[in-house]
Coordinates of C-alpha atoms in Angstrom, one line a residue:
M1 CA 28.9 -5.0 16.2
K2 CA 30.3 -4.2 19.7
P3 CA 27.7 -3.0 22.2
P4 CA 28.0 0.5 23.7
A5 CA 30.4 0.8 26.6
K6 CA 28.8 0.9 30.0
N7 CA 29.6 4.5 30.5
S8 CA 28.5 5.5 27.0
P9 CA 25.6 8.0 26.6
W10 CA 24.4 5.6 23.9
K11 CA 23.8 2.8 26.4
T12 CA 20.5 1.0 26.0
F13 CA 18.6 -0.3 29.0
H14 CA 16.5 -3.1 27.6
T15 CA 16.3 -5.5 24.7
R16 CA 14.2 -4.2 21.9
P17 CA 11.9 -6.2 19.6
E18 CA 14.1 -5.6 16.5
D19 CA 17.1 -7.0 18.4
G20 CA 15.7 -10.6 18.1
S21 CA 13.3 -10.8 15.2
E22 CA 12.2 -9.5 11.8
A23 CA 9.4 -7.0 11.8
G24 CA 7.1 -9.5 10.0
D25 CA 7.7 -12.1 12.7
Y26 CA 7.2 -9.7 15.6
Y27 CA 4.1 -8.0 14.3
D28 CA 1.8 -10.9 14.1
S29 CA -2.0 -10.3 14.0
T30 CA -2.2 -9.9 17.8
E31 CA 0.8 -7.6 18.2
S32 CA -0.4 -5.5 15.2
E33 CA -3.8 -5.0 16.8
R34 CA -2.2 -4.0 20.0
Y35 CA 0.1 -1.5 18.3
A36 CA -2.8 -0.1 16.2
E37 CA -4.9 0.6 19.2
S38 CA -2.1 2.1 21.4
N39 CA -2.7 5.7 22.1
A40 CA 0.8 5.9 23.5
M41 CA 2.3 4.8 20.2
R42 CA 0.1 7.1 18.2
R43 CA 1.3 10.0 20.4
I44 CA 5.0 9.1 20.1
Q45 CA 4.7 8.6 16.3
R46 CA 2.9 11.9 16.0
Q47 CA 5.7 13.8 17.9
L48 CA 8.4 12.1 15.8
T49 CA 6.6 12.8 12.5
L50 CA 6.1 16.5 13.4
R51 CA 9.8 16.8 14.3
A52 CA 10.7 15.1 11.0
L53 CA 8.6 17.6 9.1
E54 CA 10.2 20.5 11.0
L55 CA 13.6 19.2 9.8
A56 CA 12.5 18.6 6.2
Q57 CA 11.0 22.0 5.6
I58 CA 9.0 20.8 2.5
T59 CA 6.1 22.6 0.9
L60 CA 2.5 21.2 1.2
S61 CA 2.5 20.6 -2.5
S62 CA 5.3 18.0 -2.2
S63 CA 4.7 14.4 -2.9
V64 CA 5.7 12.5 0.3
L65 CA 6.5 8.8 0.8
D66 CA 6.2 7.3 4.3
A67 CA 8.9 4.5 4.3
G68 CA 7.9 1.9 6.9
C69 CA 4.4 3.4 7.4
G70 CA 3.0 0.6 9.7
T71 CA -0.6 1.3 10.6
G72 CA -0.5 4.8 9.1
F73 CA 0.2 6.9 12.2
S74 CA 2.6 9.2 10.3
L75 CA 0.3 9.3 7.3
E76 CA -2.4 10.6 9.5
V77 CA -0.2 13.4 10.6
L78 CA 0.8 14.2 7.0
K79 CA -2.8 14.4 6.0
E80 CA -3.7 16.5 9.0
V81 CA -0.9 19.0 8.3
G82 CA -2.1 19.4 4.8
Y83 CA -0.1 17.1 2.6
N84 CA -2.4 15.5 -0.1
R85 CA 0.1 13.7 -2.3
I86 CA 1.1 10.9 0.2
A87 CA 1.7 7.2 0.0
G88 CA 3.4 4.6 2.1
F89 CA 4.8 1.1 2.3
D90 CA 5.6 -1.4 5.0
A91 CA 6.9 -5.0 5.2
V92 CA 4.2 -6.2 7.5
P93 CA 0.7 -7.0 6.0
A94 CA -1.0 -7.1 9.4
L95 CA 0.0 -3.4 9.9
L96 CA -0.8 -2.3 6.4
K97 CA -4.3 -3.6 6.9
H98 CA -4.9 -0.8 9.4
A99 CA -3.4 1.9 7.1
R100 CA -5.6 0.8 4.2
A101 CA -8.7 0.9 6.4
K102 CA -7.9 4.6 7.0
G103 CA -8.0 5.2 3.2
F104 CA -4.3 5.6 2.6
T105 CA -2.5 4.4 -0.6
V106 CA 0.0 1.8 0.8
K107 CA 1.9 -1.1 -0.6
K108 CA 3.9 -4.1 0.8
G109 CA 7.6 -3.5 0.5
D110 CA 10.9 -3.2 2.3
L111 CA 13.3 -0.3 2.8
R112 CA 15.7 -2.4 0.7
E113 CA 13.2 -2.9 -2.1
I114 CA 10.7 0.0 -2.3
P115 CA 7.6 -0.8 -4.3
F116 CA 7.4 2.5 -6.2
K117 CA 8.7 3.8 -9.5
D118 CA 11.9 5.8 -10.0
G119 CA 11.9 9.5 -9.3
L120 CA 8.3 9.6 -8.0
F121 CA 8.6 11.5 -4.7
D122 CA 9.7 15.0 -3.6
S123 CA 10.4 13.8 -0.1
I124 CA 10.6 10.7 2.0
I125 CA 10.0 10.4 5.8
S126 CA 10.7 7.3 7.8
V127 CA 9.9 7.0 11.4
S128 CA 11.1 4.2 13.6
A129 CA 11.8 1.8 10.8
L130 CA 15.4 1.8 9.7
Q131 CA 16.7 0.0 12.9
W132 CA 14.7 -3.1 11.8
I133 CA 17.1 -3.8 9.0
L134 CA 20.3 -2.9 10.8
A135 CA 20.4 -5.7 13.3
E136 CA 22.5 -7.8 10.9
K137 CA 24.6 -6.7 8.0
T138 CA 24.4 -3.1 9.0
V139 CA 26.5 -1.6 6.2
E140 CA 25.0 -3.9 3.5
N141 CA 21.4 -3.2 4.5
A142 CA 21.9 0.5 5.0
S143 CA 23.6 0.7 1.5
K144 CA 20.6 -1.1 -0.1
A145 CA 18.2 1.3 1.6
A146 CA 20.3 4.3 0.4
Q147 CA 20.1 3.0 -3.1
E148 CA 16.4 2.6 -3.0
F149 CA 15.7 6.0 -1.4
W150 CA 17.9 7.6 -4.1
R151 CA 16.0 5.7 -6.8
V152 CA 12.5 6.8 -5.9
L153 CA 13.4 10.4 -5.0
K154 CA 13.3 13.3 -7.4
P155 CA 16.4 15.5 -7.9
N156 CA 16.7 18.0 -5.0
G157 CA 14.5 15.7 -2.9
I158 CA 14.6 15.7 0.9
V159 CA 14.7 12.7 3.2
V160 CA 14.3 12.6 7.0
I161 CA 14.9 9.2 8.7
Q162 CA 14.2 8.9 12.5
F163 CA 15.6 5.6 13.9
Y164 CA 16.9 4.0 17.0
P165 CA 20.6 2.9 16.5
R166 CA 22.0 0.5 19.0
S167 CA 25.2 2.5 19.2
E168 CA 26.9 5.6 18.0
E169 CA 28.9 3.4 15.7
E170 CA 25.7 2.1 14.1
A171 CA 24.4 5.6 13.6
M172 CA 27.6 6.7 11.9
L173 CA 27.7 3.6 9.7
A174 CA 24.1 4.4 8.5
A175 CA 25.0 8.0 7.8
K176 CA 28.1 6.9 5.9
A177 CA 26.1 4.5 3.7
F178 CA 23.7 7.3 2.6
R179 CA 26.6 9.7 2.0
A180 CA 28.4 7.1 -0.1
K181 CA 25.4 7.0 -2.4
G182 CA 25.6 10.7 -3.0
F183 CA 23.3 12.2 -0.4
A184 CA 24.3 15.3 1.5
V185 CA 23.9 14.0 5.1
R186 CA 23.3 15.6 8.5
L187 CA 23.1 13.4 11.6
I188 CA 21.0 15.1 14.2
T189 CA 20.6 13.9 17.7
D190 CA 17.9 15.4 20.1
N191 CA 18.7 15.0 23.8
P192 CA 22.0 13.2 23.1
Q193 CA 23.0 12.7 26.7
N194 CA 19.6 11.2 27.8
P195 CA 19.2 7.6 26.5
R196 CA 15.5 7.5 27.4
K197 CA 14.7 10.7 25.5
R198 CA 17.4 10.6 22.8
K199 CA 16.1 10.7 19.2
V200 CA 18.3 10.3 16.2
F201 CA 17.5 11.7 12.7
L202 CA 19.3 11.5 9.3
L203 CA 18.5 14.6 7.2
L204 CA 19.4 13.8 3.6
K205 CA 19.3 15.8 0.4
K206 CA 19.7 14.4 -3.1
P207 CA 21.5 16.8 -5.5

């Protein structure tokens, strides 16, 4: 995929961890501990999760899956807000250890192979995870994720995915993959002209 043009508002200013490694390789035991103890990361994930819930507009009785739950930062927010039927999964065992220690129901899995049964959830949120599978084979991996999200979601289910696309093209390709599966798709960008503050969300609805 071509990098953003130098004058593009989507220009990135640094190499990100997901640009050069799989999540499981990057988040070894040391990096996982650092992440779990980071107040800055907890604050950022909290803000993103609250924004995702604002977009989702789902009732507190909804069953919610956290796709790419990591150490459980977003699950903490869901519980605090009042959601009781929550679960999560992540590809990195070292991160899941922290989520389990907080008492959450979590499993090892991947966005392309979700470890839960068909039609189990009313809603899915995913914060800062999708970009990890888009570094290579963007269309193929996004399509696999779309298939799995569709599979575990109930009819009329809502999905909010916050992610960090490397370019506007990548964001559009991800949206296209979910639309091709059958989702109604809105691509929402907060602070679109500010690369440092820009946040990208996919708001999806299954008919």
